[in-house]
mmCIF file of C-alpha atoms and ligand atoms in Angstrom:
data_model
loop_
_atom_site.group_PDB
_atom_site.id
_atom_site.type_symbol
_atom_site.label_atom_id
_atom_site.label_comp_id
_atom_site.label_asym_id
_atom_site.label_seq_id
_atom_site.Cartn_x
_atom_site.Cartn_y
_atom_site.Cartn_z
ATOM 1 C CA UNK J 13 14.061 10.200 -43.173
ATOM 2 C CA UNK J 14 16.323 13.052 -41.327
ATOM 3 C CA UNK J 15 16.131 16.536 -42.557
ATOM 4 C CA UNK J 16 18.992 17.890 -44.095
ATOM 5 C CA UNK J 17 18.582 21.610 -42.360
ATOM 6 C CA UNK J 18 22.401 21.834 -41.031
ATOM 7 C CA UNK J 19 22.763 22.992 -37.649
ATOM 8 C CA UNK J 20 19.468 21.899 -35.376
ATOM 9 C CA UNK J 21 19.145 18.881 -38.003
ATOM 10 C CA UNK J 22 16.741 16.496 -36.065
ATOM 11 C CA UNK J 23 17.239 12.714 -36.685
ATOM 12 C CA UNK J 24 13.567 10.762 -37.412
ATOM 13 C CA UNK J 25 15.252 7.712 -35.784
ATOM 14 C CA UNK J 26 16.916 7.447 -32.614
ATOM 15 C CA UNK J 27 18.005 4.448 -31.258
ATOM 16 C CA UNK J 28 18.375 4.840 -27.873
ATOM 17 C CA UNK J 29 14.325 6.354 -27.557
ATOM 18 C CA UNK J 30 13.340 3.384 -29.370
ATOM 19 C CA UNK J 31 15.249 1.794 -27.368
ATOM 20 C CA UNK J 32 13.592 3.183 -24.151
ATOM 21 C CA UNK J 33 10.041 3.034 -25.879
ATOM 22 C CA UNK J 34 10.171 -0.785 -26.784
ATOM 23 C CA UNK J 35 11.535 -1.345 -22.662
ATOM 24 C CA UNK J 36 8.690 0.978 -21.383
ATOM 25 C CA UNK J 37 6.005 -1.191 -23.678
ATOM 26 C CA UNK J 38 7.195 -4.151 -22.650
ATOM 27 C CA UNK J 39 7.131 -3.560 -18.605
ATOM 28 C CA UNK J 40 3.337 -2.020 -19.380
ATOM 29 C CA UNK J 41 2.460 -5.285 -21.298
ATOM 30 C CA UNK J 42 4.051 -7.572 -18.278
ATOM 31 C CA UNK J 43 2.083 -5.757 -15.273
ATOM 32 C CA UNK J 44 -0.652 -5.723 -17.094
ATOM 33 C CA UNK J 45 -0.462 -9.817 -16.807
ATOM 34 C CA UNK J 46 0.967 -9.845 -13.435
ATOM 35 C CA UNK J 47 -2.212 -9.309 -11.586
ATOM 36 C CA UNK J 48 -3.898 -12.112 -13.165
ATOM 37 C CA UNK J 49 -0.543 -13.995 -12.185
ATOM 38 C CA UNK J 50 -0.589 -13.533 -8.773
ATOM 39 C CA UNK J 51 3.090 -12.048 -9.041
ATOM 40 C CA UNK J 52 2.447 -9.058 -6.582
ATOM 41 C CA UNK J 53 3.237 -9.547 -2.942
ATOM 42 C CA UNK J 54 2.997 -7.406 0.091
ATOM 43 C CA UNK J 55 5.631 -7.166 2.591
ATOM 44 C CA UNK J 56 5.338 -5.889 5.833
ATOM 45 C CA UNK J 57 7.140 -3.210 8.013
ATOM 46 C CA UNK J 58 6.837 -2.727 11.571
ATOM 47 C CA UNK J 59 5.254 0.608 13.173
ATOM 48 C CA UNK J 60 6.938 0.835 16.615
ATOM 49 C CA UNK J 61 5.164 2.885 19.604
ATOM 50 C CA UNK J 62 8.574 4.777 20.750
ATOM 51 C CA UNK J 63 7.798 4.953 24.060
ATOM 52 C CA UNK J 64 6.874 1.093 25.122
ATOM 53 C CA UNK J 65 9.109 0.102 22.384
ATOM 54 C CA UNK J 66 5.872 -2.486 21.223
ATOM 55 C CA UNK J 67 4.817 -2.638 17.442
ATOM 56 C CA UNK J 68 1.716 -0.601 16.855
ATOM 57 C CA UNK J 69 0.743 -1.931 13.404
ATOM 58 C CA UNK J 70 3.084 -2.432 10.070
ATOM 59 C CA UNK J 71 3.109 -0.579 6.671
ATOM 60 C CA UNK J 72 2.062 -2.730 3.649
ATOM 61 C CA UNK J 73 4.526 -2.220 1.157
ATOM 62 C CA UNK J 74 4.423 -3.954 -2.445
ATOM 63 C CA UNK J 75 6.588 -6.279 -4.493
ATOM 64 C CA UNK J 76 6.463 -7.723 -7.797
ATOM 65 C CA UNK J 77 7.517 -11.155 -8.086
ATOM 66 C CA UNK J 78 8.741 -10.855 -11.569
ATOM 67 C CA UNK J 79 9.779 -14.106 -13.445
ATOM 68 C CA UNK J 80 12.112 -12.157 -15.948
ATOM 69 C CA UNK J 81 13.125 -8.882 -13.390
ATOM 70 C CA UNK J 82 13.188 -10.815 -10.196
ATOM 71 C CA UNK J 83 11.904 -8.887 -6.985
ATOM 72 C CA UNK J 84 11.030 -5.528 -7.886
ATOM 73 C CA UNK J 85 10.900 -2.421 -6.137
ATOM 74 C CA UNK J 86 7.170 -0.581 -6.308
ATOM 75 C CA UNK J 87 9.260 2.871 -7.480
ATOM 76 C CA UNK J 88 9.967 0.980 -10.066
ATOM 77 C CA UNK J 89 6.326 0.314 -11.770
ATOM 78 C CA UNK J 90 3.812 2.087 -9.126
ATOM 79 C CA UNK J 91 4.350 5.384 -11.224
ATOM 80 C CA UNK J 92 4.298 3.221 -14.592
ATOM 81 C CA UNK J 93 0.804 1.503 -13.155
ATOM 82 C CA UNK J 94 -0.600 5.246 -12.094
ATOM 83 C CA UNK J 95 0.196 6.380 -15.587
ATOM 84 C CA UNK J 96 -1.678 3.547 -17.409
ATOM 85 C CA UNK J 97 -4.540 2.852 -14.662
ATOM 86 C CA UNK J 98 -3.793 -0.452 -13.442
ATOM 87 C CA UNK J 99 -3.070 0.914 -10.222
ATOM 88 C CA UNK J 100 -6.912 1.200 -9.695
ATOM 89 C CA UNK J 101 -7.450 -2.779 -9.695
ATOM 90 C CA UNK J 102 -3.582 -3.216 -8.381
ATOM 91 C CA UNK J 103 -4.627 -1.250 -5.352
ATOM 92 C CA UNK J 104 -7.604 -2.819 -4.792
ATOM 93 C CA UNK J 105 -5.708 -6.007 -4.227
ATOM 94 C CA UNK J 106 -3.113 -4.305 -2.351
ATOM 95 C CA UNK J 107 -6.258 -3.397 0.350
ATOM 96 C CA UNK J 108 -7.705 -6.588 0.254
ATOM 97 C CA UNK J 109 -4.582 -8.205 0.908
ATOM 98 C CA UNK J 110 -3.235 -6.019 3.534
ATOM 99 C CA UNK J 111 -7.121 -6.309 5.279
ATOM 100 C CA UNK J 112 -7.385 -9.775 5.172
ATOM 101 C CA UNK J 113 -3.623 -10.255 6.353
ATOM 102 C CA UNK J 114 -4.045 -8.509 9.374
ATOM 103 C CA UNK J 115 -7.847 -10.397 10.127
ATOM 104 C CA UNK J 116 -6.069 -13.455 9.834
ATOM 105 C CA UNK J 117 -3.273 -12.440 12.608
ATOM 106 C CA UNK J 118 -5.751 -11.247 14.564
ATOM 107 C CA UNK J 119 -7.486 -14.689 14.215
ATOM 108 C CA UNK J 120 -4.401 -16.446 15.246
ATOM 109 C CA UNK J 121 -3.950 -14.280 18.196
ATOM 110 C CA UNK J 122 -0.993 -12.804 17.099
ATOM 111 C CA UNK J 123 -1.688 -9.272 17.396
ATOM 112 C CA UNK J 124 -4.386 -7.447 20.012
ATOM 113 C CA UNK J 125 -7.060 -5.271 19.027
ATOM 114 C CA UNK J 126 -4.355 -1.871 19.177
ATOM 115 C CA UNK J 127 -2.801 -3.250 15.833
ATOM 116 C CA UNK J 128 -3.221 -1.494 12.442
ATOM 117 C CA UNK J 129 -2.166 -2.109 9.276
ATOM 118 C CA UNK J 130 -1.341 1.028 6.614
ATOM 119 C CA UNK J 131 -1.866 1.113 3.093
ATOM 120 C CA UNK J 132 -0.389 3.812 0.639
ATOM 121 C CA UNK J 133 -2.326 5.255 -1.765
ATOM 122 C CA UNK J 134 -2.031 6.758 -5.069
ATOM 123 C CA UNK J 135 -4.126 10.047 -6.394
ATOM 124 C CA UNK J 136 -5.903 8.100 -9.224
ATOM 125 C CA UNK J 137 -6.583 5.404 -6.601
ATOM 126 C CA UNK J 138 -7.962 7.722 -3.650
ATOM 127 C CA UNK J 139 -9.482 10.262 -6.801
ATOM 128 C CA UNK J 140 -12.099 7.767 -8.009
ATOM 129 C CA UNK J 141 -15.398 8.406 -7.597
ATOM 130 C CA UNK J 142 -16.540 4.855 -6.058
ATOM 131 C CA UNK J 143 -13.084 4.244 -3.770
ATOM 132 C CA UNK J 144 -15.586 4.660 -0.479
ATOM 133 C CA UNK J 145 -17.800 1.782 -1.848
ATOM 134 C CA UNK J 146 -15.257 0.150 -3.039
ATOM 135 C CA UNK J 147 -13.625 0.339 0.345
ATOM 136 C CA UNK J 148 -16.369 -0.607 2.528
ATOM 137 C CA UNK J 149 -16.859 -3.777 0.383
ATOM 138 C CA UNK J 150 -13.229 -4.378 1.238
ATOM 139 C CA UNK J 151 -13.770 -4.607 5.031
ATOM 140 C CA UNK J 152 -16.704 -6.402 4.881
ATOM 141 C CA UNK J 153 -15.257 -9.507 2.830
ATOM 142 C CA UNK J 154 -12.402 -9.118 4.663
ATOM 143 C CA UNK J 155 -14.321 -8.778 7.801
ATOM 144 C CA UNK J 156 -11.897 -5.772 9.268
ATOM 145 C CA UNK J 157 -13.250 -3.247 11.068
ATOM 146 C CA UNK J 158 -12.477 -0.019 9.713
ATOM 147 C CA UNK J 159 -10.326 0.978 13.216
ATOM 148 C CA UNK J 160 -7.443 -1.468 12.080
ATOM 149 C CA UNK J 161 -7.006 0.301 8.769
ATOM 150 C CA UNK J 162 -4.757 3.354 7.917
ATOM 151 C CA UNK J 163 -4.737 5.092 4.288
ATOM 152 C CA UNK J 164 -1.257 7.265 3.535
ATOM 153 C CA UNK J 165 -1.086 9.882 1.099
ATOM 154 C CA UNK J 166 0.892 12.457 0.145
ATOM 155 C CA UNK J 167 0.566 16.140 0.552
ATOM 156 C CA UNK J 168 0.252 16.717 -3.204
ATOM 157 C CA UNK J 169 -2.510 13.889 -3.580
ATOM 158 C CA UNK J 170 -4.393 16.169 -1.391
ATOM 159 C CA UNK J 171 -3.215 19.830 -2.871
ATOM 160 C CA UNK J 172 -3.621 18.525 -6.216
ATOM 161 C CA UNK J 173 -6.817 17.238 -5.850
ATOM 162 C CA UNK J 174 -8.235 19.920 -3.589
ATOM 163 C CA UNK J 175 -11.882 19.639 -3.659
ATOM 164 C CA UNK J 176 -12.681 16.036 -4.149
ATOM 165 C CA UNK J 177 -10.213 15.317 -1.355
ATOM 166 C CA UNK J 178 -12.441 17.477 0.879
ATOM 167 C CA UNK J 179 -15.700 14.721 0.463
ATOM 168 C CA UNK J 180 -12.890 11.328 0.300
ATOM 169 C CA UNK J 181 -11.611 12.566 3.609
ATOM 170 C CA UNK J 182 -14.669 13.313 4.973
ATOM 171 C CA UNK J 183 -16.310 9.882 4.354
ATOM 172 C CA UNK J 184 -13.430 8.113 5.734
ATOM 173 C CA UNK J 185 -13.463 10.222 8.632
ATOM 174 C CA UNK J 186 -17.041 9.244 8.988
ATOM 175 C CA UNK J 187 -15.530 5.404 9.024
ATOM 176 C CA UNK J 188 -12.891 5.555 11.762
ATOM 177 C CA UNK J 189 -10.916 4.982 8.908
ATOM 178 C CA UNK J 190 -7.444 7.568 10.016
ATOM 179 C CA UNK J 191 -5.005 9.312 7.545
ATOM 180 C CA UNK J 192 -1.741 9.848 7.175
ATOM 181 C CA UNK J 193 0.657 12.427 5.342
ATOM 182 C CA UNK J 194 3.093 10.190 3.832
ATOM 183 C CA UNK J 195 6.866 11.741 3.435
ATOM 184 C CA UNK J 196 5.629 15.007 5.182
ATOM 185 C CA UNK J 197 8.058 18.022 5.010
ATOM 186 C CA UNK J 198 8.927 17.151 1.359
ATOM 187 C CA UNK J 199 5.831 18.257 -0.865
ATOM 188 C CA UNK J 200 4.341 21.812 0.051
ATOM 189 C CA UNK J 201 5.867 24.703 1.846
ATOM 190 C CA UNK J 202 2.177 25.721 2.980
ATOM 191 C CA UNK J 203 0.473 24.372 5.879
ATOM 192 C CA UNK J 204 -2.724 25.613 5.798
ATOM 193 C CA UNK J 205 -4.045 22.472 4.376
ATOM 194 C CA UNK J 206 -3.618 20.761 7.708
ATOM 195 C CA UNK J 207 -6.314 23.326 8.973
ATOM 196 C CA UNK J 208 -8.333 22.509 6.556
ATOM 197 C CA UNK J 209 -8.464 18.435 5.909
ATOM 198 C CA UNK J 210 -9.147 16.159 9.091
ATOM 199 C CA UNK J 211 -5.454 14.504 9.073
ATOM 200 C CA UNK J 212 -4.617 12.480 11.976
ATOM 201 C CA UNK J 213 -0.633 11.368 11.556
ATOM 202 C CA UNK J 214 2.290 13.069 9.760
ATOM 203 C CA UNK J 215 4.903 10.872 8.714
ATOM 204 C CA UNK J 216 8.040 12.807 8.389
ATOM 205 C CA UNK J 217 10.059 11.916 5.442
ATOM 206 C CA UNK J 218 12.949 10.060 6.098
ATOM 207 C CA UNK J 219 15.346 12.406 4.818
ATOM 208 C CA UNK J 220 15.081 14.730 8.197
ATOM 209 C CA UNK J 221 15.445 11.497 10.098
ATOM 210 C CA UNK J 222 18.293 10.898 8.463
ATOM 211 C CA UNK J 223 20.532 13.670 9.321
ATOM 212 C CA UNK J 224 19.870 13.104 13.366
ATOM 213 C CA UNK J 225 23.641 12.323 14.382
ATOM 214 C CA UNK J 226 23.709 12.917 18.492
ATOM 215 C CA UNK J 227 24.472 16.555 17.932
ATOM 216 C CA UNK J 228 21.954 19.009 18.697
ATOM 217 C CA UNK J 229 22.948 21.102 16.037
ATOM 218 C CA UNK J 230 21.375 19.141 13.060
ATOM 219 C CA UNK J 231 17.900 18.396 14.395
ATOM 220 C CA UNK J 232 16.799 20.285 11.190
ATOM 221 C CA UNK J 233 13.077 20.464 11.211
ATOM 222 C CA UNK J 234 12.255 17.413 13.409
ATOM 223 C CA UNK J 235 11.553 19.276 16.756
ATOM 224 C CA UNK J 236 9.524 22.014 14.454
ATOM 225 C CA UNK J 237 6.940 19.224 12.457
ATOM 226 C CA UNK J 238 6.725 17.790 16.154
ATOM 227 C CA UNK J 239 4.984 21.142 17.469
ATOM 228 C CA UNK J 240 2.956 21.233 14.617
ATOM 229 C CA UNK J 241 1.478 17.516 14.991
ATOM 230 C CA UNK J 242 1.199 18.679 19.125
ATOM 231 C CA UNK J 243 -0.960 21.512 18.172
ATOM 232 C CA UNK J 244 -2.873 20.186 15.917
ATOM 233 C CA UNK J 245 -3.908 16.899 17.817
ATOM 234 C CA UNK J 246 -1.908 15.109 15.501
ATOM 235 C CA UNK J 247 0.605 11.932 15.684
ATOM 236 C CA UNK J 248 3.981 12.146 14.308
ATOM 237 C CA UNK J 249 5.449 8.767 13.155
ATOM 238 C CA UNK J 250 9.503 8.816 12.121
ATOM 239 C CA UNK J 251 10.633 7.590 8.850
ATOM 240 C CA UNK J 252 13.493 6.082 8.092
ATOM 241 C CA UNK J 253 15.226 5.375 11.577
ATOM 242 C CA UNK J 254 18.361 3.340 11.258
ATOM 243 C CA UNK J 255 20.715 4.493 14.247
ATOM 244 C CA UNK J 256 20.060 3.747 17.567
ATOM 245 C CA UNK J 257 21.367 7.377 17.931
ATOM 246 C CA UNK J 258 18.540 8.488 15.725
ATOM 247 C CA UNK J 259 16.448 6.400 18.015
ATOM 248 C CA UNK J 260 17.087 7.939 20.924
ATOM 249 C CA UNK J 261 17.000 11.234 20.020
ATOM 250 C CA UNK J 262 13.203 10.981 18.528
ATOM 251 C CA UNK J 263 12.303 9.358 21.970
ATOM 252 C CA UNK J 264 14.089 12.907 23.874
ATOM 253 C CA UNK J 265 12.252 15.036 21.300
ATOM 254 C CA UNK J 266 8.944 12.806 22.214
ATOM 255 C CA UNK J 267 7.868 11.298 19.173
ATOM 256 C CA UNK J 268 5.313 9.061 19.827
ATOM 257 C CA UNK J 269 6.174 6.671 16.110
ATOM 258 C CA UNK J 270 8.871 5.240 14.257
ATOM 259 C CA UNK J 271 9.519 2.824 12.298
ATOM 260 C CA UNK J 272 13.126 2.003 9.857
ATOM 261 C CA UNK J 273 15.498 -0.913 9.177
ATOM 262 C CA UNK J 274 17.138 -0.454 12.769
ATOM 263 C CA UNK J 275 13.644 -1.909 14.042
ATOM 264 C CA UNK J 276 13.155 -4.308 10.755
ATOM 265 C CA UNK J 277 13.303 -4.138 7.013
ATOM 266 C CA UNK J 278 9.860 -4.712 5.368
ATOM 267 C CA UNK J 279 8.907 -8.079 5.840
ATOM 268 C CA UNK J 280 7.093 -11.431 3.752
ATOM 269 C CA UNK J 281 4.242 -12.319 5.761
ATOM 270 C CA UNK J 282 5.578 -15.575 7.035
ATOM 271 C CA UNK J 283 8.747 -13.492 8.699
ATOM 272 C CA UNK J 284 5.937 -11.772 9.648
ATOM 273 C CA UNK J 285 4.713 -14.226 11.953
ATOM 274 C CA UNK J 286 7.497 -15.164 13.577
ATOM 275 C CA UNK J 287 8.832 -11.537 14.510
ATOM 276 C CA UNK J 288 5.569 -11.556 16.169
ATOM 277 C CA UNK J 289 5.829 -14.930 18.015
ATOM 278 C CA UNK J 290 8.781 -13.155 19.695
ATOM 279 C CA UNK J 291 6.981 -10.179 21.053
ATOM 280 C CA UNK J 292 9.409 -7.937 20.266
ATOM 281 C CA UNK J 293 10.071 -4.749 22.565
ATOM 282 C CA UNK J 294 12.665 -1.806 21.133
HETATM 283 P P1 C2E H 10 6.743 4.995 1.475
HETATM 284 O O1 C2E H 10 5.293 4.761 1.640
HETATM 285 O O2 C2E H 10 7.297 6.275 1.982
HETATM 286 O O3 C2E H 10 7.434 3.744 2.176
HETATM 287 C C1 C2E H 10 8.639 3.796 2.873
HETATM 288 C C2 C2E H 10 9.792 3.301 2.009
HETATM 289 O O4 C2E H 10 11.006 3.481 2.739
HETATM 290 C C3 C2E H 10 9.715 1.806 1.701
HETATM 291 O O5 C2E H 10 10.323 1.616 0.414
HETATM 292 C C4 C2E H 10 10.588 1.207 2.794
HETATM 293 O O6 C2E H 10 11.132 -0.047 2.459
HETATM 294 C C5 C2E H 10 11.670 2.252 2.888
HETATM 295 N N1 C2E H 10 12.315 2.265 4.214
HETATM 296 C C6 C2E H 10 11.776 1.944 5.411
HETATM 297 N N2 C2E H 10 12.670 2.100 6.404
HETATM 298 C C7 C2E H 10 13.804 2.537 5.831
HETATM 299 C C8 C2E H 10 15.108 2.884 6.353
HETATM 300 O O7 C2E H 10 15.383 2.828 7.560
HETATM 301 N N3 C2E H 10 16.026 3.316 5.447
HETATM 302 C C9 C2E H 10 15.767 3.389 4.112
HETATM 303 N N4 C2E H 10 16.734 3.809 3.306
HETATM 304 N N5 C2E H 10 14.553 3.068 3.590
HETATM 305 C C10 C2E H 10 13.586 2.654 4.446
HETATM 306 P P2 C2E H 10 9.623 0.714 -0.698
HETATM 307 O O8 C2E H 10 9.000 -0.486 -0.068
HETATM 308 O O9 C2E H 10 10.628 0.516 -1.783
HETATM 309 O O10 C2E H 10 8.442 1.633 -1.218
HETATM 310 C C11 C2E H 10 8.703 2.836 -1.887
HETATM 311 C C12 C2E H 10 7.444 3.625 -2.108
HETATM 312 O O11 C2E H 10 6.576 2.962 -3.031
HETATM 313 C C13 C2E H 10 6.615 3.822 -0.857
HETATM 314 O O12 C2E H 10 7.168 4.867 -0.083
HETATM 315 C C14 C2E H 10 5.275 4.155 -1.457
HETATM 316 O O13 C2E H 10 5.207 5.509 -1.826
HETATM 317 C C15 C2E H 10 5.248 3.287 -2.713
HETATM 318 N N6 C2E H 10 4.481 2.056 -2.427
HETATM 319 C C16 C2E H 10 4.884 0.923 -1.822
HETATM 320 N N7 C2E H 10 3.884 0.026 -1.757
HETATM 321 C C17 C2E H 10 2.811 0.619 -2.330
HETATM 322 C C18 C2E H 10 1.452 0.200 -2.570
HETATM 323 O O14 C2E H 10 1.001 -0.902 -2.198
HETATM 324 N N8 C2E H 10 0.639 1.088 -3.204
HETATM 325 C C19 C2E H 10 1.069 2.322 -3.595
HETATM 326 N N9 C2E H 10 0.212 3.120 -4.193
HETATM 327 N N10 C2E H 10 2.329 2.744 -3.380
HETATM 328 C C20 C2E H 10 3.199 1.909 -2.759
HETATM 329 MG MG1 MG H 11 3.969 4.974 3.058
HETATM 330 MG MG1 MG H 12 7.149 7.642 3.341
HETATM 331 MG MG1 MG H 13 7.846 7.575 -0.201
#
């Protein structure tokens, strides 16, 4: 029952937070069985190597194949799954998936032995203690060699998780295995951290990419991160290209990556195939 205290009265019952708690309960309660459904997909998006214009490898990128939502977007329920676990057995899948996608392409003959295939990670995922050993057995059912894998993370994954970062990096390191800052430019202000973990590619957040328009006036921090990945012994890889303006200003500045809907949208696995068939050159 509400408290009668007159002003600041707070009501026991509200609607609308009931509301939002029943909604939130049920979407737990349906990705919890959407595992064992087989309702998660992965769809694909090109990497392109800027200056051959040649794919280099494609990002994995999840869906769930909901029979109530309909396709639904991982920003949607990743965050809900890293709240409540699941993303530790989701993202298991999502590497096995991706792995054995890309050995079965490479069976076909569709790709050469260049192509890579890149799989995001969460900090719960890449924080638990057995993810090495749960890795390796990955790549050995799925027969990949650890070259043709990529892990993304983001710069607060790392920062937040400072010291057991330091040993996951490490034994990845130790497995060819290379790592990317996903959204770079976006998290920290301090880039010390570079110095000290053994990163190999920044991918600059999408948001810089955007506001590339022709003039040389908004180039914003894109020439700047570029430096930084030079001196470093880094890769940069371009988020989020859509113009062929944008395009062609990455290629002047020399960035060596990029990938964004004016190459191709993320793609089902079938598309996949055909794209490829093409041997597609930007
Ligand atoms: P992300 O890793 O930064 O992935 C890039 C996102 O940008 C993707 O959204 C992609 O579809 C979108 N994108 C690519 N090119 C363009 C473009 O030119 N313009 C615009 N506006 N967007 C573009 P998506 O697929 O919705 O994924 C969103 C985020 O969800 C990902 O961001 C990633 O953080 C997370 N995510 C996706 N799949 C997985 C997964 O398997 N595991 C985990 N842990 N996270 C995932
Ligand atoms: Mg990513
Ligand atoms: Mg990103
Ligand atoms: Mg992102």
């Amino acid at each position: 029952r509400a408290k009668e205290g007159g002003r600041g009265t707070y009501h026991v019952f509200d609607p609308t937070m009931h509301q939002m708690a029943l909604e939130r309960l049920n979407l737990e309660t349906e990705l919890r069985y959407a595992l064992n459904r087989h309702e998660f997909l992965l769809h694909y998006q090109p990497i392109v190597h800027l200056k051959t214009g040649k794919i280099q490898g494609f990002e994995a990128l999840i869906r769930w194949n909901s029979p109530t939502r309909g396709l639904v977007s991982p920003s949607q329920f990743i965050p809900v799954t890293e709240e409540t676990g699941l993303i530790v057995p989701l993202g298991q899948w999502v590497l096995k998936e991706a792995c054995s996608q890309l050995r079965e392409w490479q069976k076909l003959g569709l790709v050469d032995d260049s192509m890579s295939v890149s799989v995001n990670l969460t900090a719960h995922q890449f924080t638990q203690v057995d993810f090495c050993q749960q890795l390796d057995q990955i790549l050995a059912e799925t027969r990949l060699s650890p070259h043709h894998l990529k892990l993304e993370i983001t710069e607060s994954t790392i920062m937040d998780n400072q010291r057991s970062a330091q040993s996951i990096l490490q034994q990845l390191k130790s497995r060819h295995i290379s790592l990317s800052i996903d959204d770079f430019g976006t998290g920290y202000s301090s880039l010390s951290y570079l110095h000290a973990f053994p990163v190999d590619i920044l991918k600059v957040d999408r948001s810089f990419v955007q506001s590339l328009d022709g003039s040389r006036e908004n180039l914003g921090l894109i020439p700047a991160i570029f430096s930084i990945t030079q001196a470093m012994g880094m890769s940069a890889i371009a988020e989020g290209i859509e113009t062929a303006i944008q395009l062609a200003q990455l290629r002047h500045l020399n960035y060596e990556f990029g990938q964004g809907y004016f190459f191709s949208k993320p793609l089902p696995s079938e598309a996949v195939v055909e794209l490829l068939k093409t041997d597609p050159q930007w």
